[in-house]
Coordinates of C-alpha atoms in Angstrom, one line a residue:
M1 CA 75.2 162.8 110.5
T2 CA 74.1 162.6 107.0
A3 CA 74.0 159.5 104.7
P4 CA 76.8 159.0 102.5
R5 CA 76.1 160.3 99.0
K6 CA 76.4 157.5 96.3
R7 CA 78.5 157.7 93.6
A8 CA 77.1 157.8 90.0
R9 CA 77.8 155.7 87.4
R10 CA 79.5 157.0 84.1
K11 CA 78.7 155.9 81.3
P12 CA 81.1 154.0 79.3
V13 CA 83.0 155.8 76.8
T14 CA 82.9 154.3 73.2
K15 CA 86.2 154.5 71.4
Q16 CA 85.5 155.9 67.7
P17 CA 87.8 154.0 65.4
A18 CA 90.8 155.1 64.2
Y19 CA 89.6 155.3 60.2
V20 CA 87.0 156.1 57.9
M21 CA 84.7 153.4 56.5
A22 CA 83.2 154.4 53.1
E23 CA 79.5 153.4 52.3
V24 CA 78.6 150.0 51.9
P25 CA 78.0 149.0 48.3
D26 CA 75.0 147.6 46.7
D27 CA 76.4 144.0 45.7
T28 CA 74.7 140.8 46.2
F29 CA 74.2 141.1 50.1
G30 CA 71.7 144.1 49.1
A31 CA 71.4 147.1 49.0
A32 CA 70.3 149.7 51.6
T33 CA 67.4 150.7 50.5
D34 CA 65.9 147.1 50.2
P35 CA 62.8 146.5 52.7
L36 CA 63.5 143.9 55.4
P37 CA 60.7 141.3 55.5
P38 CA 57.6 142.0 56.6
K39 CA 56.6 141.2 60.3
S40 CA 55.0 137.6 60.9
P41 CA 51.3 137.3 61.9
E42 CA 50.6 137.9 65.5
A43 CA 50.4 134.4 67.5
P44 CA 46.6 133.8 68.7
P45 CA 46.4 133.3 72.2
L46 CA 46.1 129.9 73.7
T47 CA 44.4 129.1 76.9
T48 CA 45.9 127.2 79.9
D49 CA 43.2 124.5 79.3
E50 CA 44.3 124.2 75.3
R51 CA 48.1 124.0 76.2
F52 CA 47.1 121.2 78.3
E53 CA 45.1 119.4 75.8
Y54 CA 48.1 120.1 72.8
L55 CA 50.4 118.8 75.8
L56 CA 48.3 115.4 76.5
N57 CA 47.9 114.7 72.6
N58 CA 51.6 114.9 71.6
P59 CA 52.7 111.6 70.4
D60 CA 56.3 112.6 71.0
L61 CA 55.1 113.1 75.2
Y62 CA 54.6 109.2 75.3
A63 CA 57.9 108.4 72.7
A64 CA 59.9 110.1 75.3
A65 CA 58.4 108.5 78.6
R66 CA 60.0 105.0 77.1
S67 CA 63.2 106.6 78.1
L68 CA 62.4 106.8 81.7
P69 CA 63.1 104.4 84.4
G70 CA 60.0 102.3 85.2
P71 CA 58.8 100.1 88.3
S72 CA 62.3 98.9 90.7
R73 CA 62.1 96.5 93.4
V74 CA 64.4 98.9 95.6
G75 CA 63.1 101.8 97.1
R76 CA 59.4 102.9 97.3
P77 CA 57.1 101.3 94.8
A78 CA 55.7 103.8 91.9
Q79 CA 52.0 104.7 92.5
H80 CA 51.8 105.8 88.5
P81 CA 53.5 105.0 85.2
P82 CA 56.4 107.2 84.2
V83 CA 54.5 108.8 81.7
V84 CA 52.4 110.6 84.1
Y85 CA 55.0 111.8 86.1
L86 CA 56.2 113.0 82.8
I87 CA 53.1 115.1 82.0
F88 CA 53.5 116.4 85.7
L89 CA 57.0 117.9 84.9
C90 CA 55.6 119.6 81.3
A91 CA 52.6 120.6 83.1
I92 CA 55.1 122.8 85.9
S93 CA 55.8 125.2 83.3
L94 CA 51.7 125.7 82.6
F95 CA 50.8 125.8 86.1
G96 CA 54.0 127.6 87.7
S97 CA 55.2 125.6 90.2
A98 CA 55.0 121.6 91.4
R99 CA 52.4 122.5 93.9
A100 CA 50.2 124.3 91.9
T101 CA 50.7 121.1 89.5
A102 CA 49.4 118.6 92.0
C103 CA 46.6 120.4 93.0
H104 CA 45.3 120.6 89.6
L105 CA 46.1 116.7 88.9
Q106 CA 44.4 116.3 91.7
R107 CA 40.9 117.3 90.6
P108 CA 38.8 115.4 88.3
L109 CA 38.6 118.4 85.7
W110 CA 42.4 117.8 84.8
W111 CA 42.8 114.3 85.7
D112 CA 40.3 113.1 83.4
L113 CA 41.9 114.0 80.4
V114 CA 44.9 112.7 81.5
R115 CA 42.9 109.5 81.9
M116 CA 41.2 109.9 78.6
S117 CA 44.3 110.7 76.6
V118 CA 46.4 108.1 78.5
R119 CA 43.6 105.4 77.1
T120 CA 44.2 107.0 73.8
H121 CA 48.0 106.4 73.1
M122 CA 48.7 103.7 75.9
G123 CA 45.6 101.5 75.8
D124 CA 42.9 100.5 78.2
A125 CA 44.9 98.4 80.2
V126 CA 47.3 101.5 81.1
A127 CA 44.3 104.0 82.0
D128 CA 42.3 101.4 84.1
A129 CA 45.3 101.0 86.2
L130 CA 45.5 104.9 87.3
L131 CA 44.7 106.1 90.6
P132 CA 41.6 107.7 90.7
V133 CA 43.4 111.2 91.3
G134 CA 46.9 112.1 90.3
P135 CA 50.2 112.3 92.0
T136 CA 50.7 114.2 94.9
R137 CA 53.5 116.8 95.8
G138 CA 55.3 113.9 97.8
Q139 CA 54.9 111.6 95.2
W140 CA 56.3 113.6 92.3
N141 CA 59.7 115.2 94.7
Y142 CA 60.4 111.3 95.4
Y143 CA 60.1 110.5 91.7
F144 CA 62.0 113.1 90.4
H145 CA 64.6 113.2 92.8
A146 CA 65.3 108.8 92.6
K147 CA 64.5 108.6 89.4
L148 CA 64.1 111.3 86.5
K149 CA 67.3 113.4 87.6
P150 CA 69.7 110.3 87.4
A151 CA 68.1 109.8 83.8
F152 CA 68.1 113.4 82.8
A153 CA 70.5 112.6 79.8
E154 CA 68.5 110.1 78.1
V155 CA 65.3 112.2 78.7
R156 CA 67.6 115.4 76.7
D157 CA 69.0 113.1 74.2
I158 CA 65.4 111.4 73.3
S159 CA 63.8 114.7 73.4
R160 CA 66.2 116.4 70.7
D161 CA 65.7 113.5 68.3
L162 CA 61.9 113.6 68.4
W163 CA 62.3 117.3 68.3
I164 CA 64.2 116.9 64.8
Q165 CA 61.8 114.5 63.5
Q166 CA 59.3 116.8 64.2
A167 CA 61.0 119.9 62.7
L168 CA 61.7 117.2 59.3
D169 CA 58.0 116.7 59.3
H170 CA 57.1 119.6 59.0
G171 CA 59.3 120.4 56.1
M172 CA 61.4 122.4 57.9
L173 CA 65.5 121.8 57.4
S174 CA 64.9 120.7 54.0
E175 CA 65.5 121.3 50.2
T176 CA 63.4 123.6 48.0
G177 CA 62.0 123.1 44.6
T178 CA 63.6 126.5 43.8
R179 CA 67.2 127.8 43.5
V180 CA 67.8 129.8 46.7
S181 CA 71.0 132.1 46.9
R182 CA 73.3 131.6 49.7
S183 CA 73.0 134.7 51.1
Y184 CA 69.2 134.4 51.3
P185 CA 68.6 131.2 52.8
E186 CA 64.9 130.1 53.6
R187 CA 63.5 130.7 57.0
H188 CA 62.6 127.0 57.4
Q189 CA 66.6 126.4 56.5
V190 CA 68.3 128.8 59.3
I191 CA 68.9 127.6 62.9
H192 CA 68.6 130.0 65.5
A193 CA 70.2 129.9 68.7
D194 CA 71.1 131.6 71.9
A195 CA 72.0 131.1 75.5
T196 CA 70.5 132.3 78.8
V197 CA 70.9 132.2 82.6
A198 CA 68.2 130.7 84.6
C199 CA 67.8 131.9 87.9
P200 CA 67.3 129.4 90.8
P201 CA 64.4 129.5 93.4
S202 CA 66.6 131.3 96.2
S203 CA 69.2 134.2 95.4
Q204 CA 71.6 133.1 98.0
R205 CA 74.7 132.7 97.8
H206 CA 75.8 131.0 101.6
R207 CA 74.7 127.7 103.2
E208 CA 74.6 130.0 106.7
T209 CA 74.5 133.3 107.4
V210 CA 75.1 135.2 110.6
N211 CA 73.0 138.4 111.6
E212 CA 75.8 140.5 113.2
V213 CA 73.7 142.2 115.4
T214 CA 71.6 139.6 117.4
G215 CA 74.1 136.4 116.5
E216 CA 71.3 134.3 114.5
I217 CA 72.7 131.7 112.7
R218 CA 70.6 131.3 109.7
S219 CA 71.0 128.1 107.4
H220 CA 69.7 128.4 103.7
R221 CA 69.1 126.6 100.6
V222 CA 71.6 127.4 97.7
D223 CA 71.9 126.1 94.3
P224 CA 75.1 124.0 93.9
D225 CA 75.3 124.9 90.3
A226 CA 74.9 128.5 90.1
S227 CA 77.1 131.6 89.8
N228 CA 77.6 134.6 88.4
T229 CA 77.7 135.2 84.7
V230 CA 78.0 138.2 82.5
E231 CA 74.9 138.7 80.0
G232 CA 75.1 140.2 76.6
G233 CA 75.5 144.4 77.7
G234 CA 77.4 144.0 81.0
T235 CA 74.8 142.6 83.0
R236 CA 75.4 140.4 85.9
V237 CA 73.6 137.7 86.2
Y238 CA 72.9 134.8 88.9
G239 CA 71.8 131.2 88.0
N240 CA 72.1 128.3 85.2
K241 CA 72.9 128.7 81.9
F242 CA 71.6 126.8 79.2
L243 CA 71.3 126.9 75.6
S244 CA 68.9 126.1 73.1
A245 CA 68.6 125.7 69.5
A246 CA 65.1 126.3 67.2
V247 CA 64.0 126.4 63.6
R248 CA 60.5 127.9 62.3
L249 CA 58.6 128.7 59.2
G250 CA 58.2 131.7 57.8
N251 CA 54.8 133.8 58.5
I252 CA 53.4 130.8 60.2
P253 CA 52.3 131.6 63.9
H254 CA 52.9 129.0 66.6
S255 CA 55.7 126.8 64.4
R256 CA 59.0 127.0 66.2
V257 CA 60.3 123.8 67.1
I258 CA 62.7 123.7 69.8
L259 CA 65.9 121.1 68.2
G260 CA 68.2 120.8 71.1
I261 CA 68.8 122.0 75.0
E262 CA 71.5 121.4 76.7
S263 CA 73.0 122.7 80.1
I264 CA 76.6 124.8 79.3
R265 CA 79.4 125.8 81.8
H266 CA 79.4 129.2 82.8
K267 CA 82.4 128.8 85.3
S268 CA 85.8 127.8 85.2
A269 CA 86.8 124.3 83.5
T270 CA 88.6 123.6 86.7
R271 CA 85.5 124.3 88.8
D272 CA 82.9 122.8 86.4
P273 CA 85.0 120.1 83.9
H274 CA 81.6 118.3 83.2
R275 CA 80.3 121.0 80.7
D276 CA 81.2 122.8 77.8
D277 CA 81.6 126.3 77.0
E278 CA 78.9 128.2 75.0
G279 CA 80.5 127.9 71.6
T280 CA 81.7 124.2 72.1
A281 CA 78.4 123.3 72.8
F282 CA 76.4 124.4 69.6
V283 CA 79.0 123.3 67.3
K284 CA 78.7 119.7 68.7
L285 CA 74.4 120.5 68.5
A286 CA 74.7 122.1 64.9
R287 CA 76.6 119.3 63.6
Y288 CA 74.3 116.8 65.3
V289 CA 71.4 118.4 63.5
L290 CA 73.2 118.5 60.3
G291 CA 74.1 115.1 60.3
R292 CA 70.1 113.9 60.7
A293 CA 68.8 117.1 58.7
P294 CA 70.7 118.0 55.4
G295 CA 69.0 120.9 54.3
L296 CA 70.4 122.8 57.0
R297 CA 71.4 125.8 55.3
A298 CA 72.5 128.7 57.8
I299 CA 73.3 129.6 61.2
T300 CA 72.5 132.9 63.3
Y301 CA 74.1 133.7 66.5
D302 CA 75.1 136.6 68.6
T303 CA 78.6 137.5 69.1
A304 CA 79.4 134.9 71.7
L305 CA 79.8 132.4 68.5
R306 CA 83.5 133.6 67.6
G307 CA 86.2 132.8 64.6
S308 CA 87.1 129.3 66.3
H309 CA 83.7 128.1 66.6
R310 CA 82.6 129.3 63.2
A311 CA 85.6 127.8 61.4
P312 CA 84.0 124.2 61.5
L313 CA 80.9 125.2 61.0
I314 CA 81.3 126.8 57.6
A315 CA 83.8 123.9 56.6
D316 CA 80.5 121.4 57.4
G317 CA 79.0 123.5 54.2
L318 CA 77.0 125.8 56.7
V319 CA 76.7 129.9 56.2
V320 CA 77.4 130.8 60.0
F321 CA 76.2 134.6 60.6
T322 CA 77.0 136.5 63.6
T323 CA 77.2 140.2 64.5
Q324 CA 80.8 141.7 64.6
H325 CA 82.5 141.5 67.5
G326 CA 83.9 145.0 69.1
G327 CA 87.3 145.9 69.3
L328 CA 88.3 144.1 66.0
A329 CA 90.9 146.4 64.0
P330 CA 91.4 146.3 60.6
E331 CA 93.9 143.2 59.2
S332 CA 95.8 143.5 56.2
L333 CA 94.6 140.2 54.0
Q334 CA 97.1 140.7 50.8
R335 CA 98.7 143.0 47.8
F336 CA 96.8 142.5 44.8
E337 CA 98.9 142.8 41.6
D338 CA 98.2 143.4 37.9
G339 CA 100.3 144.9 35.5
P340 CA 100.9 148.6 36.7
C341 CA 98.3 148.1 39.1
R342 CA 98.9 147.8 42.9
H343 CA 96.1 147.9 45.4
D344 CA 96.5 147.0 49.2
L345 CA 93.4 144.7 50.5
Y346 CA 92.4 144.8 54.1
V347 CA 89.8 143.5 56.3
A348 CA 87.6 145.9 58.2
E349 CA 84.5 145.5 59.7
G350 CA 84.1 141.4 58.6
R351 CA 84.7 142.1 54.6
V352 CA 87.0 143.2 52.3
C353 CA 88.1 146.3 51.6
K354 CA 90.9 148.8 49.6
R355 CA 93.1 150.8 51.9
L356 CA 94.1 154.4 50.9
I357 CA 95.6 156.9 53.1
T358 CA 95.1 160.1 52.3
D359 CA 97.7 163.4 52.6
D360 CA 96.4 164.3 55.9
G361 CA 97.3 161.0 57.6
T362 CA 93.2 159.3 57.5
T363 CA 93.0 155.9 56.8
H364 CA 90.3 155.3 54.5
Y365 CA 88.6 151.7 54.1
T366 CA 86.5 151.3 50.7
P367 CA 84.3 147.7 50.6
L368 CA 84.6 146.0 48.0
P369 CA 81.2 144.9 46.1
V370 CA 81.3 140.9 46.1
E371 CA 79.3 139.6 43.0
E372 CA 78.5 136.2 44.5
L373 CA 79.4 134.2 47.8
E374 CA 80.7 131.1 46.1
R375 CA 80.6 127.2 47.9
R376 CA 82.8 124.6 46.4
E377 CA 82.6 120.9 47.7
S378 CA 85.6 119.1 49.1
K379 CA 86.2 117.3 52.1
R380 CA 86.3 120.6 53.6
T381 CA 83.7 123.1 52.2
R382 CA 85.2 125.9 50.9
F383 CA 83.3 129.6 50.3
Y384 CA 84.6 132.5 48.7
H385 CA 83.5 136.0 48.0
R386 CA 83.8 137.2 44.0
L387 CA 85.2 140.4 44.5
T388 CA 85.5 143.2 42.0
I389 CA 88.0 146.0 42.6
P390 CA 86.8 149.1 40.9
C391 CA 90.4 150.8 39.5
R392 CA 91.4 153.6 36.8
V393 CA 92.9 151.2 34.3
K394 CA 90.7 148.5 34.6
D395 CA 87.9 146.9 37.1
H396 CA 90.0 143.5 38.4
T397 CA 88.2 140.2 39.5
L398 CA 89.5 137.8 42.1
R399 CA 88.3 135.2 44.6
I400 CA 88.8 135.5 48.0
R401 CA 88.5 132.5 50.7
V402 CA 85.9 133.5 53.5
D403 CA 86.4 129.9 55.6
E404 CA 89.5 128.8 57.4
T405 CA 92.7 127.7 55.3
P406 CA 95.8 125.6 56.2
E407 CA 98.1 128.6 55.9
D408 CA 95.7 130.4 58.4
R409 CA 96.0 127.8 61.1
E410 CA 100.0 127.9 60.9
I411 CA 101.5 129.1 63.8
D412 CA 103.4 132.6 63.4
P413 CA 107.0 131.9 65.2
S414 CA 107.1 135.1 65.9
T415 CA 103.9 135.7 67.8
K416 CA 103.3 132.0 68.9
R417 CA 100.2 132.3 67.9
Q418 CA 97.9 131.4 64.6
R419 CA 99.1 133.6 61.7
F420 CA 95.4 134.5 60.6
N421 CA 92.1 134.0 62.2
R422 CA 90.0 134.7 59.3
T423 CA 86.9 133.5 60.3
E424 CA 86.8 135.8 63.1
H425 CA 87.4 138.8 61.0
L426 CA 86.2 137.9 57.7
R427 CA 82.4 136.9 57.4
Q428 CA 80.4 134.9 54.8
I429 CA 78.0 137.3 55.2
P430 CA 78.9 141.0 56.3
P431 CA 77.1 142.0 59.1
D432 CA 76.1 145.5 58.1
T433 CA 74.1 144.7 54.7
H434 CA 70.4 144.0 53.6
A435 CA 71.0 140.2 54.1
G436 CA 72.8 140.0 57.3
R437 CA 70.4 142.5 58.8
R438 CA 67.5 140.4 57.6
L439 CA 69.9 136.9 59.6
K440 CA 70.1 139.1 62.4
G441 CA 66.6 139.5 62.8
F442 CA 65.4 135.8 62.6
R443 CA 68.0 135.4 65.6
Q444 CA 65.3 137.7 67.9
D445 CA 63.3 134.5 68.0
S446 CA 65.7 133.3 70.6
E447 CA 64.9 136.0 72.7
S448 CA 61.2 135.2 72.8
Q449 CA 61.9 131.8 73.8
H450 CA 64.1 132.3 76.4
S451 CA 61.2 135.3 77.6
R452 CA 58.3 132.4 77.8
F453 CA 60.8 130.5 79.6
D454 CA 61.4 133.1 82.5
Q455 CA 57.9 134.2 82.9
S456 CA 56.2 130.6 83.2
Y457 CA 57.1 130.6 87.0
P458 CA 56.9 133.2 89.7
H459 CA 59.2 135.5 90.1
K460 CA 61.1 134.4 86.8
R461 CA 62.7 131.8 89.1
V462 CA 63.0 128.1 87.7
P463 CA 61.5 125.7 90.3
A464 CA 64.6 123.2 90.9
Y465 CA 67.6 123.4 92.4
G466 CA 70.9 122.4 90.3
A467 CA 71.7 122.5 86.6
D468 CA 70.5 118.9 86.0
A469 CA 67.3 119.3 87.8
A470 CA 66.4 122.7 86.0
L471 CA 67.4 121.3 82.7
L472 CA 64.8 118.8 83.1
I473 CA 62.2 121.7 83.9
Y474 CA 63.0 123.4 80.7
I475 CA 62.6 120.0 78.3
G476 CA 59.3 119.9 80.2
L477 CA 58.2 123.6 79.0
R478 CA 59.3 122.6 75.4
L479 CA 57.6 119.3 75.4
A480 CA 54.5 121.4 76.6
E481 CA 55.2 123.8 73.7
Q482 CA 56.2 121.5 70.9
L483 CA 52.9 120.6 70.1
R484 CA 51.7 123.5 68.8
R485 CA 51.1 123.0 65.3
P486 CA 51.5 125.4 62.3
S487 CA 48.6 126.9 60.5
Q488 CA 46.1 124.2 58.6
D489 CA 46.1 126.6 55.7
H490 CA 49.8 126.1 54.9
P491 CA 50.5 123.3 52.4
R492 CA 53.4 121.5 54.6
A493 CA 50.8 121.3 57.4
R494 CA 48.2 119.6 54.8
R495 CA 50.7 116.9 54.1
L496 CA 51.3 116.7 57.8
S497 CA 47.7 115.9 58.7
Q498 CA 47.4 113.8 55.8

């Protein structure tokens, strides 16, 4: 009996648009021939002992330790102060697991470094009270489950505030002395963010499985919060989903500063009502950062950020860049009339176009050149495209809002939907431009930090069950990474060292 043949997967058929798009003109967003910024210099590698020393000398580590629960009269007495367990949490990402971390901290080679750093940052009394060796795995497991997990929200919030302040100390998210175009913000004024799915220690979905041949029943440990989700490209992944946002200096290795990490919902709202979806969680985080760093100018994200998410951020005065979501058909915008001239304006592929229909019925969209991305302050910040309409009679100039208007939010009685989702169809910076490709390149840094997260643990599995526990592991990784100071040759770094 031959084995059944596997059915080959068919490649998805990409539907071609039923229209013709003319070439993108050269305008305020650049020309097609403009070179993209050069790649940043390669970051020098750091050994494990260097990273451990950087972690121990991070002043933010000891500030974050103040939010951890101290000794209690109830339960097992703590053998070590909270800062030691926070160091243990961060070191898991350096050594790969809690078991390996406990083994390292049992050795004087590593534990003496901890004692010296605690003496430097917390005084002789705290250092002299430390035990001769570090926590065992059992001591860590008890503190992690009994003390640290219930306080995960406090650890998350204090870490976020410390990271934002660290970015400000580096000169990021700040105004510059020179006038910078809204279309070309400086690298340290742009937040890049993305979400990733972290795999739990076990891929089991069922607590018990039965062997159909022997009838043996086997018990398994299952992550209570993990589930299947679809990543970009249609790949199905099992795990917990996390959002992170960061900023960095241009052309300075090891200058990335994480601004916030959040656990987000990847199930239905009824199954997981306590977490926000990806877009809502990011809007809250971006507004929180903007309230403490008014020098923030732009945000770059992927297609998970839709028009309903971009609208409030644009109203706050930010430039929000994402690539164009597939499947958006051109939308009618308005008819421009000036004397004998009539021009039908449509929105196609993220920008305003003039529509023409040829004799054979083919629809052509010609992108209109944008002279400037204008910004006007009010209760809700307004953004405009100042356009030029080429015409045989004369060239026309007009301004088109690229933020959500009150008329857009009205409900159409016939369709029961919003009249026009402007921020979904019309972009402040169109994707297929030099300025758009530049911002898209900034977002790739998020892929690097997610890759670092996955590769820090054996088999790319986070050594913790549950979304809150995995979030603490992620925060520990970022606390260990955050002390990678910019190069001392950079003027902002020199100011920081002074």
